[in-house]
CSV table of C-alpha atoms and ligand atoms in Angstrom, one decimal:
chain,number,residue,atom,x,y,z
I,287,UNK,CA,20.0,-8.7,-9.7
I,288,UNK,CA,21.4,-4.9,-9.5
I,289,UNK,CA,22.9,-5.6,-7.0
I,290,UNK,CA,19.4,-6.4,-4.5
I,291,UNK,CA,20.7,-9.5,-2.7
I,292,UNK,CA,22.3,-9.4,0.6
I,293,UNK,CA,23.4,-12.0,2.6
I,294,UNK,CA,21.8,-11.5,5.9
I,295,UNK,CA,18.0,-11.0,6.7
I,296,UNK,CA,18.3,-8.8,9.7
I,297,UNK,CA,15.3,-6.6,10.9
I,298,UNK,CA,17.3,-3.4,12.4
I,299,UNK,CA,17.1,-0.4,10.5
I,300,UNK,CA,14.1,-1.4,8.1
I,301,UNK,CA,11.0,0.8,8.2
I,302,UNK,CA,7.3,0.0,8.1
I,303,UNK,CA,4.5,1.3,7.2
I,304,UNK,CA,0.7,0.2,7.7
I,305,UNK,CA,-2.2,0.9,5.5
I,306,UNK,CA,-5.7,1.7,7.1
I,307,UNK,CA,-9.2,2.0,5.2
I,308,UNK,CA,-12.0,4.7,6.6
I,309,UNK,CA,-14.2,2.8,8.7
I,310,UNK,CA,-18.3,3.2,7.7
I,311,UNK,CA,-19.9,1.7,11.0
I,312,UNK,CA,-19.5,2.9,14.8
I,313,UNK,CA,-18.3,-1.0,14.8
I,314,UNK,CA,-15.7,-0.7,11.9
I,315,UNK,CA,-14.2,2.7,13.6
I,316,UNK,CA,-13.3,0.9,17.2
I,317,UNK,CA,-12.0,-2.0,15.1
I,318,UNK,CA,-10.0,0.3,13.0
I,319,UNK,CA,-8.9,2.3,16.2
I,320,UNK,CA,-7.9,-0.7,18.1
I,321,UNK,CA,-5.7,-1.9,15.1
I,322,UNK,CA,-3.8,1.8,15.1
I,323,UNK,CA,-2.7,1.5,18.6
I,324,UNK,CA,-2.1,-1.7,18.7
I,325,UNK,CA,0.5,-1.8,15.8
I,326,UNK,CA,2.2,1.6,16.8
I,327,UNK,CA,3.8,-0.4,19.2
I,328,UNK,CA,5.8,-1.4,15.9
I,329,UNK,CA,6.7,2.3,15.3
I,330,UNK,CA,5.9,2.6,12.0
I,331,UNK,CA,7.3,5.3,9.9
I,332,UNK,CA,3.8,6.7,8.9
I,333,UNK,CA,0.3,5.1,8.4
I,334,UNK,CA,-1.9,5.7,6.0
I,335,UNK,CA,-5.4,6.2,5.3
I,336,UNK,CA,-7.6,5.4,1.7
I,337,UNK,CA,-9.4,7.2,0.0
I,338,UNK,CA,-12.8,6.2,-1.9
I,339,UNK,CA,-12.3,7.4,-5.9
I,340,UNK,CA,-14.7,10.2,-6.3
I,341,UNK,CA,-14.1,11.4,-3.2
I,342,UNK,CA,-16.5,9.2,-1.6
I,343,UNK,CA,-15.1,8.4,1.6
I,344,UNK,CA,-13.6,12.5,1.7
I,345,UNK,CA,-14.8,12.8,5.4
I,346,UNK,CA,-14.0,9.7,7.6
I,347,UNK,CA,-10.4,10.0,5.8
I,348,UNK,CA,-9.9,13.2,6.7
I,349,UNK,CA,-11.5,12.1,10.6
I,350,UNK,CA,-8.9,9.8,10.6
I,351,UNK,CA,-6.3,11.3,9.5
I,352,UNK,CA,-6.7,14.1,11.7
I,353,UNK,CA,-7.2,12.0,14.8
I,354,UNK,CA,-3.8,10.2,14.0
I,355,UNK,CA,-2.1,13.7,13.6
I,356,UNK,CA,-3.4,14.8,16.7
I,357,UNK,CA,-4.1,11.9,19.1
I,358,UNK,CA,-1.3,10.1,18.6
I,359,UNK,CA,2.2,9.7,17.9
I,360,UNK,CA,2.0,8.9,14.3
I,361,UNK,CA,2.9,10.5,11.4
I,362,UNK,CA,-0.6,10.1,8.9
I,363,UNK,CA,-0.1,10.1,5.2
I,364,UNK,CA,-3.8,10.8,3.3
I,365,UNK,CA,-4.3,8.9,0.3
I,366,UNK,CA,-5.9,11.4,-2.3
I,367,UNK,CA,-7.3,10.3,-5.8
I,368,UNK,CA,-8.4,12.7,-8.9
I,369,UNK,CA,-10.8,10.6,-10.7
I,370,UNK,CA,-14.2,12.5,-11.4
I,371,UNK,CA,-13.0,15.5,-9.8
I,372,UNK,CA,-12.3,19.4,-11.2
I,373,UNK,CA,-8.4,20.1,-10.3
I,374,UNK,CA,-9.9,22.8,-7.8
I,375,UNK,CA,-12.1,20.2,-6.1
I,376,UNK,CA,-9.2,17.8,-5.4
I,377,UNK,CA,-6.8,20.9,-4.0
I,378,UNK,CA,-10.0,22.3,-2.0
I,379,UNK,CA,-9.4,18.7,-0.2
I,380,UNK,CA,-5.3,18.7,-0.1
I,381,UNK,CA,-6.2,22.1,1.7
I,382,UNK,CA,-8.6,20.3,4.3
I,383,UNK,CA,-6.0,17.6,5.3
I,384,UNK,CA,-3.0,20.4,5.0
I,385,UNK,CA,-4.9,21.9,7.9
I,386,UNK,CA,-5.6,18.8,10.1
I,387,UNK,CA,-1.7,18.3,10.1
I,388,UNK,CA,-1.1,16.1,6.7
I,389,UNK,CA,2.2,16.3,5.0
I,390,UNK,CA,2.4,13.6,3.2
I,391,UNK,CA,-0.3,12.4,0.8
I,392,UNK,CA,-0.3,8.9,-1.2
I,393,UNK,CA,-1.4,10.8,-4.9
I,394,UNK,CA,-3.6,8.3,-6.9
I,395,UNK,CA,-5.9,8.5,-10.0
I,396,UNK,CA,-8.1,6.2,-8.6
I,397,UNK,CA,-10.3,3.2,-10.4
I,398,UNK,CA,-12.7,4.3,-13.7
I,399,UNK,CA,-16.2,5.6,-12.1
I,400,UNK,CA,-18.0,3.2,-13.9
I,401,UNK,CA,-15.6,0.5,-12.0
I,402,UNK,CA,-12.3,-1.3,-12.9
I,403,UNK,CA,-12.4,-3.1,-16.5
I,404,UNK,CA,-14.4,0.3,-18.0
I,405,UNK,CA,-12.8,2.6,-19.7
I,406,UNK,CA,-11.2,5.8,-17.3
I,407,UNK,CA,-12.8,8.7,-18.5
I,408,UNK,CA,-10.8,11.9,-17.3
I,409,UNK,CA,-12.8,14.8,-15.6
I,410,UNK,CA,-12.3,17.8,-18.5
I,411,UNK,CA,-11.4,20.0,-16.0
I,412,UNK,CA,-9.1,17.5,-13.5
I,413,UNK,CA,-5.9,15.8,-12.9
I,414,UNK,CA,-5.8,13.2,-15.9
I,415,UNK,CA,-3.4,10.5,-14.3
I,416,UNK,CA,-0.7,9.7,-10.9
I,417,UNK,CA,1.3,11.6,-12.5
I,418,UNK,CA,-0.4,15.1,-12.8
I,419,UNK,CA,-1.9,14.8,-9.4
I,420,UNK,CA,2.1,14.8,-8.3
I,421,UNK,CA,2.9,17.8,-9.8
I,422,UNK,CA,-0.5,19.4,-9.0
I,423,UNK,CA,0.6,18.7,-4.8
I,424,UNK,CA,3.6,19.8,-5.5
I,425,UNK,CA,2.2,23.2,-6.7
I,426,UNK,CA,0.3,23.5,-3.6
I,427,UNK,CA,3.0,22.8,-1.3
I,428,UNK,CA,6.0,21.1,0.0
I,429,UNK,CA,4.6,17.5,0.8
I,430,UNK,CA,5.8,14.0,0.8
I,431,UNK,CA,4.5,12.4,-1.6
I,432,UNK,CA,4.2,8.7,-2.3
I,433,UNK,CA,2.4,7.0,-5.5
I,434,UNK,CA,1.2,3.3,-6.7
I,435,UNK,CA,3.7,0.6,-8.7
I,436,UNK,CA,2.6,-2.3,-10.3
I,437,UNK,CA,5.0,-5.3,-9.9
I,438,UNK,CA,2.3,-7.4,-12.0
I,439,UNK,CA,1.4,-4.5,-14.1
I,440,UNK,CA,-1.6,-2.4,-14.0
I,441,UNK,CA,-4.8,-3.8,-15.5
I,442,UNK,CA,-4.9,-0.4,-17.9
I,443,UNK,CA,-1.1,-0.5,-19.0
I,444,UNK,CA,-0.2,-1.9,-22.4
I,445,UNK,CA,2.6,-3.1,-21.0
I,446,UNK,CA,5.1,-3.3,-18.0
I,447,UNK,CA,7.2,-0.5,-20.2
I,448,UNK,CA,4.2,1.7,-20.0
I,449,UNK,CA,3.7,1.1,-16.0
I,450,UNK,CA,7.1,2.3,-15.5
I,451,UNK,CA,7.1,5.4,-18.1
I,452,UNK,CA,4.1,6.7,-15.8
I,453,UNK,CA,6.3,6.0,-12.6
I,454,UNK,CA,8.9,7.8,-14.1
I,455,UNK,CA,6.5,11.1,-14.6
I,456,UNK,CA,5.4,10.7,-11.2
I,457,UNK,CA,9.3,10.5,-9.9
I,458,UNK,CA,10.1,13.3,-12.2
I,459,UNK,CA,7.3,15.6,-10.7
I,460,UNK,CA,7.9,15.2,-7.5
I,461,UNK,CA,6.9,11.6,-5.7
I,462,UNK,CA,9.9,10.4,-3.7
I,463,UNK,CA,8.4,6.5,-2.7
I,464,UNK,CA,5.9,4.4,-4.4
I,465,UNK,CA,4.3,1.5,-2.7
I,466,UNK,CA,3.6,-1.7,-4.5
I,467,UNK,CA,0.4,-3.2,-5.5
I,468,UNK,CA,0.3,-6.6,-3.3
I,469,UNK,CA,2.3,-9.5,-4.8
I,470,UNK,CA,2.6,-12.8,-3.2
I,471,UNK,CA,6.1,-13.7,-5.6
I,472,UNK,CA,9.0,-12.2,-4.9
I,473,UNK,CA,10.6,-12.9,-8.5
I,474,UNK,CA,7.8,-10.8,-9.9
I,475,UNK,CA,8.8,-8.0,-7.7
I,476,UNK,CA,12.7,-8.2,-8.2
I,477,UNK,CA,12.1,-8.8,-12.0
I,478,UNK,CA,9.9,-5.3,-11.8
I,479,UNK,CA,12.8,-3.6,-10.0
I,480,UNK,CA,15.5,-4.3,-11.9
I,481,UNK,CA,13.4,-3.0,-14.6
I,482,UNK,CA,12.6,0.5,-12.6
I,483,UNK,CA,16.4,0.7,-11.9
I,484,UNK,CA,17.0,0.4,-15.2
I,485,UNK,CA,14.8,3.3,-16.7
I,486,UNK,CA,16.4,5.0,-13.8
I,487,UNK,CA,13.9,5.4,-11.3
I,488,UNK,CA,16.1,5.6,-7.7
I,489,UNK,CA,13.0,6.4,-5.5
I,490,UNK,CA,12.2,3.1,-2.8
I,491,UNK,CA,9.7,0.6,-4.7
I,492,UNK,CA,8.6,-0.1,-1.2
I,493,UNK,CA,6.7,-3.8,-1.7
I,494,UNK,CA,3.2,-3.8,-0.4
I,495,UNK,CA,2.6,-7.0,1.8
I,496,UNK,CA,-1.2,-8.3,2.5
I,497,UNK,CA,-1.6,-11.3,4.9
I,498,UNK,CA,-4.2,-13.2,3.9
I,499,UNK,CA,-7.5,-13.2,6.1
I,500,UNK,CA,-9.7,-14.4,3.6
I,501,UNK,CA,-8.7,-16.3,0.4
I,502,UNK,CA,-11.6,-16.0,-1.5
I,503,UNK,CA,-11.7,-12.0,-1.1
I,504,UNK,CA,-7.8,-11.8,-1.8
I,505,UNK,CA,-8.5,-14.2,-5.4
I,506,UNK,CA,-11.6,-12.1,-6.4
I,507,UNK,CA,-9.6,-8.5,-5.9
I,508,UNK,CA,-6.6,-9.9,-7.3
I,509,UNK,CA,-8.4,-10.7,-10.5
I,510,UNK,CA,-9.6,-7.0,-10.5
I,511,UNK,CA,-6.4,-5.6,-9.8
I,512,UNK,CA,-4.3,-7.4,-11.9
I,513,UNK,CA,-2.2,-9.6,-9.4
I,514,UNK,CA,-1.6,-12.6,-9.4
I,515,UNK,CA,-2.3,-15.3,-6.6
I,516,UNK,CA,0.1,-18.2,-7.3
I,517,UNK,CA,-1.1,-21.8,-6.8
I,518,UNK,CA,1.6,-22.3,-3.6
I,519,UNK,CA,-0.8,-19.6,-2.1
I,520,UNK,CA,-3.9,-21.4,-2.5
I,521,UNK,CA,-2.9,-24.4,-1.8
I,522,UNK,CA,-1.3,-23.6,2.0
I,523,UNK,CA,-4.5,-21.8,2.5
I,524,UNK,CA,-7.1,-22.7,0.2
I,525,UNK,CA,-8.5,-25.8,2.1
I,526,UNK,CA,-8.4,-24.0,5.1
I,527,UNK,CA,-10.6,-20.9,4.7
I,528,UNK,CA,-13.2,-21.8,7.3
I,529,UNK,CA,-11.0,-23.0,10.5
I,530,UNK,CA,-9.8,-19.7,12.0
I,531,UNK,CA,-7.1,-20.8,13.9
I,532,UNK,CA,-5.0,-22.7,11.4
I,533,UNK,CA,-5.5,-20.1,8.8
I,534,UNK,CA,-4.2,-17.8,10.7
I,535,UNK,CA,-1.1,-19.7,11.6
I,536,UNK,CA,-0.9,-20.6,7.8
I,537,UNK,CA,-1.3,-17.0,6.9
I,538,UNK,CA,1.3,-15.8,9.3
I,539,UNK,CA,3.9,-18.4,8.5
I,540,UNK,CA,3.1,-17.1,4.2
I,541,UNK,CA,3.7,-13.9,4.6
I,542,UNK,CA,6.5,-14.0,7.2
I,543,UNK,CA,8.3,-16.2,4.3
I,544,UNK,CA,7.8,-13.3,2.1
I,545,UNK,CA,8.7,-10.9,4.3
I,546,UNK,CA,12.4,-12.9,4.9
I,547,UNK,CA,13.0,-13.3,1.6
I,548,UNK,CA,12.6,-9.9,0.8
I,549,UNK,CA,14.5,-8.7,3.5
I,550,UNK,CA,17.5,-11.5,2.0
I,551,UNK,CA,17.0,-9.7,-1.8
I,552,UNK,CA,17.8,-6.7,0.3
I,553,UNK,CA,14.6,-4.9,0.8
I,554,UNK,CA,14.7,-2.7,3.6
I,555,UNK,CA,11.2,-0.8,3.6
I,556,UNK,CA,7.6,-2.6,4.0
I,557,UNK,CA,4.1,-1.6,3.4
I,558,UNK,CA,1.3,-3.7,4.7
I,559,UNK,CA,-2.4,-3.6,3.8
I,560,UNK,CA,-3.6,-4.0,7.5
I,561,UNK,CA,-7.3,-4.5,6.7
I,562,UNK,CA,-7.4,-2.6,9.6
I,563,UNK,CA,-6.8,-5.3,12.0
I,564,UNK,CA,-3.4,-6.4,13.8
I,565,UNK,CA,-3.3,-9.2,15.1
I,566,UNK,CA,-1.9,-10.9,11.9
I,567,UNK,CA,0.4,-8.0,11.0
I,568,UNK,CA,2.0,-8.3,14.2
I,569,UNK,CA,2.3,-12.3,14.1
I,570,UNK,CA,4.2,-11.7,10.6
I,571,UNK,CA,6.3,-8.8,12.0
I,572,UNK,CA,7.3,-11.1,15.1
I,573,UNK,CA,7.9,-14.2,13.4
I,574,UNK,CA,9.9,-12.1,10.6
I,575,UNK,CA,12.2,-10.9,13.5
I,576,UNK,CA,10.9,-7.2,14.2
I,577,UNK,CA,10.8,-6.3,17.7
I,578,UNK,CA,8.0,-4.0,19.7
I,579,UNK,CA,9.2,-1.2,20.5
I,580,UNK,CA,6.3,-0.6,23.4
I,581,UNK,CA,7.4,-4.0,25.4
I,582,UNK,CA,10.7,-4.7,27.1
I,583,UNK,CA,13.1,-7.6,25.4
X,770,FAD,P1,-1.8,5.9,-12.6
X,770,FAD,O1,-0.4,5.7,-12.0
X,770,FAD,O2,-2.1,7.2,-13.2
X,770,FAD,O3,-1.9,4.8,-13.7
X,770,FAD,C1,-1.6,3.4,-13.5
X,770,FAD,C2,-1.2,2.8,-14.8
X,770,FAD,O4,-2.3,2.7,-15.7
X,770,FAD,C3,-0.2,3.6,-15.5
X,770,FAD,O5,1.0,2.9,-15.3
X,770,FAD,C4,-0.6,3.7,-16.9
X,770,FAD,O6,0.3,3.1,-17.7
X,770,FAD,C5,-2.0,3.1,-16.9
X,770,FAD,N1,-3.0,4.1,-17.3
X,770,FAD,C6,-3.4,5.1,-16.5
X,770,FAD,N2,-4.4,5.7,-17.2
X,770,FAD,C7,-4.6,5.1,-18.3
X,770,FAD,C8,-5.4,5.3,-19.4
X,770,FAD,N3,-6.4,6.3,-19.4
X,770,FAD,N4,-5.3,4.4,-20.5
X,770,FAD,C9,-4.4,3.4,-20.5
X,770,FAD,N5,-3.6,3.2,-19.4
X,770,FAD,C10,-3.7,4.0,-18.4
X,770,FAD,N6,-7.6,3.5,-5.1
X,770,FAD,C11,-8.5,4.3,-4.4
X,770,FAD,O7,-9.6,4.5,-4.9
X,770,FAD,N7,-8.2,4.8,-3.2
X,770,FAD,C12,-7.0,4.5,-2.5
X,770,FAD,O8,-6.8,5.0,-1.4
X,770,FAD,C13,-6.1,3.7,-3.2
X,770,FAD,N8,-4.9,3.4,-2.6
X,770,FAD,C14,-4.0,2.7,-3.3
X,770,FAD,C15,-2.7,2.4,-2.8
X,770,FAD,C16,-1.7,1.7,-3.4
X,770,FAD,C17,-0.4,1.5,-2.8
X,770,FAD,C18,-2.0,1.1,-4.7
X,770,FAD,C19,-1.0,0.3,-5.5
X,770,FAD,C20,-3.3,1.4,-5.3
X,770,FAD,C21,-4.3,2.1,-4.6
X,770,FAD,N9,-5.5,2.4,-5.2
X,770,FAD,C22,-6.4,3.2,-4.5
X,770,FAD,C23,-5.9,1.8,-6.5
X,770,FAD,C24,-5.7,2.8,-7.7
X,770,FAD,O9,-6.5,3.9,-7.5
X,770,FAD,C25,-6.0,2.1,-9.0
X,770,FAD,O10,-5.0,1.0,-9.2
X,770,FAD,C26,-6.2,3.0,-10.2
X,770,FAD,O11,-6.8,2.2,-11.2
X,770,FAD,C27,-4.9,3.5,-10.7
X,770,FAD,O12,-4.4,4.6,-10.0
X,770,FAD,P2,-2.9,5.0,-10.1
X,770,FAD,O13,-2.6,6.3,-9.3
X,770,FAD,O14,-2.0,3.9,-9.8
X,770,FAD,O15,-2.9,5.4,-11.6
């Protein structure tokens, strides 16, 4: 176990962090924007913000991560990926977010162009994996920089042992957190960690936590992205897709179990894909036993 497991779950001194996408539609922006203020309530360490591979969503990341550095109390992280791009293109855009207030990026490759299962084809002139975009950002300037694990191993890899030899690069170039793919067992996660610690990686492996909105969507990007969704999953919330109420109660309830455990096997930072909407976040941050900090006891 490396020594993982504690006795207690207890909430104080654990960290959070929240996960936002760029939102395409005047619609999708409020939604987004209701989501940030609503969940800095949990005062999260930072948020972050994606970013399309190819550099297709460069300018409603950047609007957003500018409007967190400067309209709120937040600290932004940008997500940043190289695929399809000249090294000079991608720090032309480190520069952009340097300037709206960004010191911490989350450094990605980022999907093949021709989409996930084709081969990735590095630009001739660009950033070939993670793990030279690390030490390209670190070249350019003193930022924090977090990167990707894969509990459940990347789609690409040959193998677990090959995840982790890239995750080592990236630590030994400069990344000083990586946040996990999603995962829905904890055993896979704690079986990947012991594996990390034991290549000597001491960085957080800060477990990435989706509640489930929508079943269906989760299974199909699951299969994409290598995770795996385990049949206790589907069946709490695969007959219950269509009633909104119980599946959110159901979802809540799965994911606040996760969170616990975790927090037993001695985890003490979270990530959580947001979908940019709170309401679910914050039932499985209350019913895992965080407290608001914007509302009295
Ligand atoms: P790397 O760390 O470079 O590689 C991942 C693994 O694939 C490595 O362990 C390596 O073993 C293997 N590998 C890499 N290249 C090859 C190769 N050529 N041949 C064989 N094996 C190879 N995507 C976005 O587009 N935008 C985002 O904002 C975004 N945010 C993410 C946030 C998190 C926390 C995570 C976990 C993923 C995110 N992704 C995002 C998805 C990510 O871009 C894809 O998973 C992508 O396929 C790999 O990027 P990476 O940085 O993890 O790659």
């Amino acid at each position: 176990m490396s020594g993982i497991i504690k006795a207690n779950a207890d909430t104080s001194g654990l960290t959070l962090s929240f996960e936002f996408f760029p939102p395409k539609t005047p619609e999708m922006e409020s939604q987004l924007w209701e989501a940030v203020d609503d969940l800095a309530g949990w005062a999260p360490s930072f948020v972050s913000v994606t970013y399309g591979a190819g550099g297709s969503t460069k300018a409603p990341t950047l609007c957003a991560v500018s409007r967190i550095a400067s309209q709120t109390t937040l600290t932004p992280a940008a997500h940043l990926t190289c695929v399809g791009a000249a090294c000079e293109e991608v720090d032309a855009v480190v520069a952009e977010f340097a300037a709206a207030g960004v010191k911490h990026f989350v450094a990605l490759r980022g999907d093949p162009a021709g989409g996930i299962g084709t081969a990735y084809v590095p630009h001739p002139n660009g950033y070939a994996n993670g793990a030279e975009l690390v030490a390209g950002l670190k070249r350019l300037g003193d930022y924090e920089i977090s990167v990707s694990a894969y509990p459940e191993k990347h789609p690409e890899s040959a193998d677990v042992d090959a995840d982790i030899d890239m995750l080592k690069r990236k630590v030994d170039n400069g990344a000083t957190r990586a946040l996990t793919q999603f995962f829905f067992d904890n055993d896979h996660y704690e079986r990947y960690l012991e594996r990390v610690r034991a290549a000597g990686i001491d960085i957080p492996i800060v477990p990435g936590i989706l509640p489930v909105h929508n079943l269906a969507q989760v299974r199909k990007f699951a299969g994409m992205a290598g995770a795996s969704v385990p049949d206790f999953v589907v069946a709490r919330l695969g007959t219950i897709d269509d009633d909104s109420e119980r599946r959110f109660v159901a979802a809540a309830a799965l994911a606040a179990e996760q969170v616990q455990d975790l927090i037993r096997r001695g985890v003490t930072e979270f990530h959580f894909y947001t979908m940019n909407r709170s309401a679910l976040v914050s039932e499985v941050l209350r019913r895992s036993g965080f407290r608001r900090t914007d509302v009295a006891a």
